Coordinates of C-alpha atoms in Angstrom, one line a residue:
X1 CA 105.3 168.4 51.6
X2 CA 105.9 170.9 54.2
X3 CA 106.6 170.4 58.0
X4 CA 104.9 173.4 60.4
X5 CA 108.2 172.1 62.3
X6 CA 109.8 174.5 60.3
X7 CA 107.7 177.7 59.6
X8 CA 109.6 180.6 60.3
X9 CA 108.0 183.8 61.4
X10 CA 109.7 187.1 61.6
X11 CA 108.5 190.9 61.7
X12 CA 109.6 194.5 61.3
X13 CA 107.9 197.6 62.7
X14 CA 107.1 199.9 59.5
X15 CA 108.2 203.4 59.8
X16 CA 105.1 204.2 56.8
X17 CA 102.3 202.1 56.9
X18 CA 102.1 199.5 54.4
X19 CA 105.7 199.8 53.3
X20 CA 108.3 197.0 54.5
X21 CA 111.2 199.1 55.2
X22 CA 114.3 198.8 52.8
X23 CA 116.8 198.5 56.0
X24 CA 117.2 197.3 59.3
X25 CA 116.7 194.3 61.9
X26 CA 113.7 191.8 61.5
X27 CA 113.0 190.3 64.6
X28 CA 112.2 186.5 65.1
X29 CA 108.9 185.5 66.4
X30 CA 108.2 183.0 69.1
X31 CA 105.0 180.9 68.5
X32 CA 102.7 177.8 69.0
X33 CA 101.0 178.2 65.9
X34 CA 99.8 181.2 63.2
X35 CA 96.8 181.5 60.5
X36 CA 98.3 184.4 58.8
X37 CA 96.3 184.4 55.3
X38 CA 95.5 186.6 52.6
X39 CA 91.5 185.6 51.2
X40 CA 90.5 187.1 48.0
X41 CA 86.6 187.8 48.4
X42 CA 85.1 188.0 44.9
X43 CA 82.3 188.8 42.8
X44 CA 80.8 187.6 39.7
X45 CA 79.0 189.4 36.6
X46 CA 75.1 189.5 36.0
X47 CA 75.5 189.8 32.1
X48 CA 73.2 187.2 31.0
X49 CA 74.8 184.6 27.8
X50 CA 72.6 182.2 25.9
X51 CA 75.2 179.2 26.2
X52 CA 74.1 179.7 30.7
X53 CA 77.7 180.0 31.1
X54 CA 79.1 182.8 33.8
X55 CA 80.7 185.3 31.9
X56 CA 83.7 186.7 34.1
X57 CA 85.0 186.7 38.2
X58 CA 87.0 188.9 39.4
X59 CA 88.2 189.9 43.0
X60 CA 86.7 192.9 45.1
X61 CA 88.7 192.8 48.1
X62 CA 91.6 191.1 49.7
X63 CA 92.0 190.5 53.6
X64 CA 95.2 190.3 55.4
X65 CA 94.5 188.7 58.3
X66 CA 95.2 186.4 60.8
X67 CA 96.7 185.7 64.3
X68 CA 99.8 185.3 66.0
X69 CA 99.3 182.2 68.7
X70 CA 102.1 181.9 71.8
X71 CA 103.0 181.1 75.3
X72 CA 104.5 184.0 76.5
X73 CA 107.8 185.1 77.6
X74 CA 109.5 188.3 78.6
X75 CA 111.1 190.5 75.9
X76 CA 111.6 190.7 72.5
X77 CA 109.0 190.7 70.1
X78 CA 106.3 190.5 73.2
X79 CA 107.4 194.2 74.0
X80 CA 106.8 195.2 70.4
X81 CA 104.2 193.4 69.8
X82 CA 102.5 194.7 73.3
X83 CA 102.8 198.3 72.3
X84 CA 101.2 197.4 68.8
X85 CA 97.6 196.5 70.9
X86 CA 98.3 199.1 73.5
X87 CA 98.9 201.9 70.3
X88 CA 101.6 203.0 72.2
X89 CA 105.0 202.8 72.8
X90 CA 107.2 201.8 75.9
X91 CA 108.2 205.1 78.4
X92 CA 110.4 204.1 80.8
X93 CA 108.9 200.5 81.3
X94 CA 105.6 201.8 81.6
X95 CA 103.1 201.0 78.6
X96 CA 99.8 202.9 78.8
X97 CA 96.6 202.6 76.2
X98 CA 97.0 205.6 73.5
X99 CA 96.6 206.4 70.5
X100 CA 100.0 206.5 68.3
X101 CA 99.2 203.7 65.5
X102 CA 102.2 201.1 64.7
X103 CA 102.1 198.9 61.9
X104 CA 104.4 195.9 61.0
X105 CA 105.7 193.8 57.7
X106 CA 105.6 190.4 59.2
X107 CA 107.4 187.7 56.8
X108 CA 106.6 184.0 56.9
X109 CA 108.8 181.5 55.3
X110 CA 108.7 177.8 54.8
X111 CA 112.0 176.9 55.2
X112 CA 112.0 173.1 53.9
X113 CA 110.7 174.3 50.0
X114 CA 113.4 175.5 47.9
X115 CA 110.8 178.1 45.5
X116 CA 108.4 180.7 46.4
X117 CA 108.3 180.3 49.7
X118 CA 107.9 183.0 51.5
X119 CA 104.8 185.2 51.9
X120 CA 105.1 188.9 53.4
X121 CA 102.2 190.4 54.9
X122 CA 102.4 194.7 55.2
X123 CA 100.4 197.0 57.2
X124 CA 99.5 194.9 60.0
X125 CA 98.0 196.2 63.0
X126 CA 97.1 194.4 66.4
X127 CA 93.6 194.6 66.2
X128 CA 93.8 192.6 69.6
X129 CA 95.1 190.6 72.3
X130 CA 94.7 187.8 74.6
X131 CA 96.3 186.3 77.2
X132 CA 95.3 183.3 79.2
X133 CA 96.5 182.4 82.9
X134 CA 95.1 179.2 83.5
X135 CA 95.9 177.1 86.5
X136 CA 98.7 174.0 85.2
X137 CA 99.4 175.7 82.0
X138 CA 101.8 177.9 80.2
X139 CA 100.9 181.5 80.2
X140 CA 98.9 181.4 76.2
X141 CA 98.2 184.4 74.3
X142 CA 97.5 185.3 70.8
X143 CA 97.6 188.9 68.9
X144 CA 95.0 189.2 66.2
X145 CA 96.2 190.7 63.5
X146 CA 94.9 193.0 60.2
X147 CA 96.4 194.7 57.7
X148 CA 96.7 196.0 53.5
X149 CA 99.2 194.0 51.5
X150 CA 100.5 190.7 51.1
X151 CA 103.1 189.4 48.4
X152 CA 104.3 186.0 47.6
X153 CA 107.8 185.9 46.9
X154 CA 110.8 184.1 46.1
X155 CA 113.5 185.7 48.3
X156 CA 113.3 187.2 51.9
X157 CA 112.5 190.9 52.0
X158 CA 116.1 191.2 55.0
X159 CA 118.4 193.2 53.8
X160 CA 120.4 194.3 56.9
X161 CA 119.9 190.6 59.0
X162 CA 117.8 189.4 61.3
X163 CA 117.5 189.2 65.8
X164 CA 116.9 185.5 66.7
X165 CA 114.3 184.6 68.9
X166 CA 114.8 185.7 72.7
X167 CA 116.0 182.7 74.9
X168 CA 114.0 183.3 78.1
X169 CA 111.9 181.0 79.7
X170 CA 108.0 180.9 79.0
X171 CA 106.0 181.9 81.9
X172 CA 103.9 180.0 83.4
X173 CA 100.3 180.4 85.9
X174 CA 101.3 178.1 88.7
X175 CA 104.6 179.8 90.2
X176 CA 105.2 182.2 87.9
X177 CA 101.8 184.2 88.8
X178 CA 103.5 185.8 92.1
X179 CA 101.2 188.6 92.9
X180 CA 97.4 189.0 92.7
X181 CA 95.7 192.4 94.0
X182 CA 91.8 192.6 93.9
X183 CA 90.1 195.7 95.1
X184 CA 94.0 196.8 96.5
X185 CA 94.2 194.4 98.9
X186 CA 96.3 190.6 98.5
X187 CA 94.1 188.4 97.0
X188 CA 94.0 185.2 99.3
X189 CA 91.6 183.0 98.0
X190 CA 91.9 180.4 95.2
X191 CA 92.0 181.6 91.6
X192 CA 91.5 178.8 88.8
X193 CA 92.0 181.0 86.0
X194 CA 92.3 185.3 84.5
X195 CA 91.9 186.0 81.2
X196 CA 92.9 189.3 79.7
X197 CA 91.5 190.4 76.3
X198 CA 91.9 193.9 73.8
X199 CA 89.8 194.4 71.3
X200 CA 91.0 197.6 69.1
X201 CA 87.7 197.5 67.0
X202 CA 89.9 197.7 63.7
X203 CA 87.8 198.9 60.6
X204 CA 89.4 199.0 57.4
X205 CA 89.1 201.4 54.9
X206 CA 88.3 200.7 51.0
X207 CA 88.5 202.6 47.9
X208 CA 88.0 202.8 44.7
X209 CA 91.2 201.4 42.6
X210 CA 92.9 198.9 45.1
X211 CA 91.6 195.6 46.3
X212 CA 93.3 195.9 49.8
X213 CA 92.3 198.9 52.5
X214 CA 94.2 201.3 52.7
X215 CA 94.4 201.4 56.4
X216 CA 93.1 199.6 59.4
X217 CA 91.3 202.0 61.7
X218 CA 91.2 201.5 65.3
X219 CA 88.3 202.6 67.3
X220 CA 87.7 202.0 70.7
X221 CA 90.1 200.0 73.0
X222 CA 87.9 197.5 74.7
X223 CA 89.8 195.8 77.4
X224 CA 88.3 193.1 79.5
X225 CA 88.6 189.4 81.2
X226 CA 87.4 187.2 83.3
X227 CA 87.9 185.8 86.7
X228 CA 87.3 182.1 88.0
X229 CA 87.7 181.3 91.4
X230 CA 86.8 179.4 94.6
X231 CA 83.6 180.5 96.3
X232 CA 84.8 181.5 99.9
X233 CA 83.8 184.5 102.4
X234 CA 85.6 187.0 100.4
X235 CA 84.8 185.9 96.8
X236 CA 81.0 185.9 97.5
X237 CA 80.9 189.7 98.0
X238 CA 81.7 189.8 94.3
X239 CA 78.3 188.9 93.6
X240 CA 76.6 190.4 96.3
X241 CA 78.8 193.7 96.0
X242 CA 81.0 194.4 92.9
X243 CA 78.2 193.0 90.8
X244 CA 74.7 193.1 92.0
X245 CA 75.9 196.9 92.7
X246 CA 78.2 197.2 90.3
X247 CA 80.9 199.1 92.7
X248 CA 84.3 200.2 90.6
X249 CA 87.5 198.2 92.0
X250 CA 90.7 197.3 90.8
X251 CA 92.8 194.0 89.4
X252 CA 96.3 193.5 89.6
X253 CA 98.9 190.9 89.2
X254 CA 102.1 189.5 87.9
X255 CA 103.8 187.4 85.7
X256 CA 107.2 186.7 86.9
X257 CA 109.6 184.5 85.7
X258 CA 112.4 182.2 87.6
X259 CA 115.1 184.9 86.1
X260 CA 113.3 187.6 87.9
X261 CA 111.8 189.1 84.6
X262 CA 108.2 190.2 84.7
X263 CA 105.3 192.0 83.6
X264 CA 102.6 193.8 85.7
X265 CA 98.8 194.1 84.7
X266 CA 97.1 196.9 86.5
X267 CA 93.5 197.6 85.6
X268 CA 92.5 200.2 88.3
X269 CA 88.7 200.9 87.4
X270 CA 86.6 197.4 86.6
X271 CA 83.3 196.7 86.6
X272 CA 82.2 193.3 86.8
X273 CA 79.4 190.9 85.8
X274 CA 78.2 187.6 86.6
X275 CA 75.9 184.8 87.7
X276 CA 75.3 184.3 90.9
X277 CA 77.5 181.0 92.8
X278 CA 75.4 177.5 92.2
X279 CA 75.6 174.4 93.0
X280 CA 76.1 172.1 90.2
X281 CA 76.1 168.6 91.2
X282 CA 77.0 166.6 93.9
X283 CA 80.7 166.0 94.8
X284 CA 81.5 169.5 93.2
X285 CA 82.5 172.9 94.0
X286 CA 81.4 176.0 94.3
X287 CA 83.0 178.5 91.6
X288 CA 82.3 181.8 91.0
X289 CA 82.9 183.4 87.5
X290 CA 83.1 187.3 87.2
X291 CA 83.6 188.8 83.9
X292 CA 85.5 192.8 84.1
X293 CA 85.4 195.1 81.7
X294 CA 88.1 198.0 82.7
X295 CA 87.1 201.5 81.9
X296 CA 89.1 204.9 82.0
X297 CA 91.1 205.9 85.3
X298 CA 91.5 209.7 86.0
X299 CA 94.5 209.1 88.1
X300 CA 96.8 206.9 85.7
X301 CA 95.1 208.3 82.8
X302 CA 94.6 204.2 81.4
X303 CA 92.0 201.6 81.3
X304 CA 95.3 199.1 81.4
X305 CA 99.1 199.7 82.4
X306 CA 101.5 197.2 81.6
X307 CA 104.8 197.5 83.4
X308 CA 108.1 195.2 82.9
X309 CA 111.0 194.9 84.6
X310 CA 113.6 193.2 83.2
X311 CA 116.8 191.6 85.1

């Protein structure tokens, strides 16, 4: 029996997609859970037998799927991880959305069985991300992932060794949460929650003579999120401005930890949509929820930029 205690998760940027490279550093994976799985779909034959009995089954496609649950915390595999759903890399600090596709050979091990106990998934893409700043709880997050191959096997695939896990502290949405910008201007109401979601639109592509795609295809980024918060004099006009008229503004704000490391979310063209502010019962408050979806900004030249500074 096997203890999820002891699951170990570690991953490698592939230099050609869907082939684990033969050298250098895996990195170790912080999580709070995974469902990394490979699931046969099959089919079965229409030749028709006297006896009633099904004549043969055999598998059509494989999917390599799964996600990549966390609380997050600066560095490490978050930055690479973080350019894999913004498909692009890191210039100085500065992560924009583009279009240069990275893949990854993610190994899983179970470290308390002593055969065939590790499973290595290659070609896997970020088909998306989500992170969760909710009031009283850690800063949660998951990457969705998709990819071609995966191979049981006996031995690790690490050949030159492997970077442990990063030691800094996971952030949080209470203190942590230092800065919050709405329509370029401090927000100073009272914010319950933010969500921020990717959604690469992966497709993969079959063929004839393999079971797995041979690529996952990204189409367009769709980033959006949501807001909850207070209804006051200033979060009102959401409804009766931002959405009933569906004016463009933009969302900011930081995640910084006590060390001083952070990242920056700047989304500087949303539109948002919502209900308007009701009352829901007695002894209860207002709230208003505003869902964004952030679109293209001529003057940064992204929908999203994600900036870190590190101390």
């Amino acid at each position: 029996m096997s203890s999820s205690n002891l699951v170990s998760v570690i991953l490698i940027e592939e230099a050609t997609y869907d082939t684990t490279p033969a050298t250098g550093n895996w990195d170790t994976v912080r999580l709070t859970s995974e469902s990394l799985s490979a699931t046969p779909s099959v089919n079965s034959s229409n030749e028709i037998r006297s006896d009633r009995m099904l004549a043969d089954q055999f598998i059509v496609s494989t999917a390599s799927e799964g996600s990549l649950d966390f609380e997050l915390s600066y560095g490490g595999v978050f930055d690479m991880l973080f350019e894999g759903a913004m498909y692009n890399n890191w210039s100085t600090n500065v992560l924009t959305v583009g279009t240069t596709e990275i893949s990854y050979s993610i190994e899983k091990q179970f470290t308390d069985l002593t055969a065939n106990h590790y499973i290595v998934f290659s070609g896997m893409r970020v088909g998306g991300m989500a992170l969760n700043f909710t009031y009283g709880e850690p800063v949660s997050g998951s990457f969705t992932m998709a990819g071609a191959s995966v191979t049981p096997a006996s031995a690790t695939q690490v050949v030159t060794g492997v970077t442990a896990a990063t030691t800094t502290d996971v952030m949080n949405a209470v203190s942590d949460l230092t800065t919050i910008n709405i329509a370029g201007t401090a927000f100073g109401g009272c914010i319950q929650s933010i969500s921020l979601n990717i959604n690469n639109n992966l497709r993969p592509s079959t063929c004839i003579g393999s079971d797995t795609p041979g690529d996952q295809i990204a189409g367009t980024a769709e980033i959006t999120g949501s807001i909850e918060a207070y209804l006051t004099d200033t979060t009102v006009q959401w409804y009766t401005s931002q959405i009933l008229n569906q004016t463009a503004f933009d969302i900011q704000f930081t995640v910084e930890d006590a060390a001083g490391n952070s990242y920056d979310f700047d989304l500087p063209n949303c539109r948002i949509s919502g209900s308007a502010p009701n009352a829901q019962g007695i002894n209860t408050d207002v709230m208003i929820s505003a869902e964004f979806t952030a679109l293209y900004d001529s003057g940064s030249g992204s929908s999203l930029t994600i900036t870190r500074v590190a101390v």
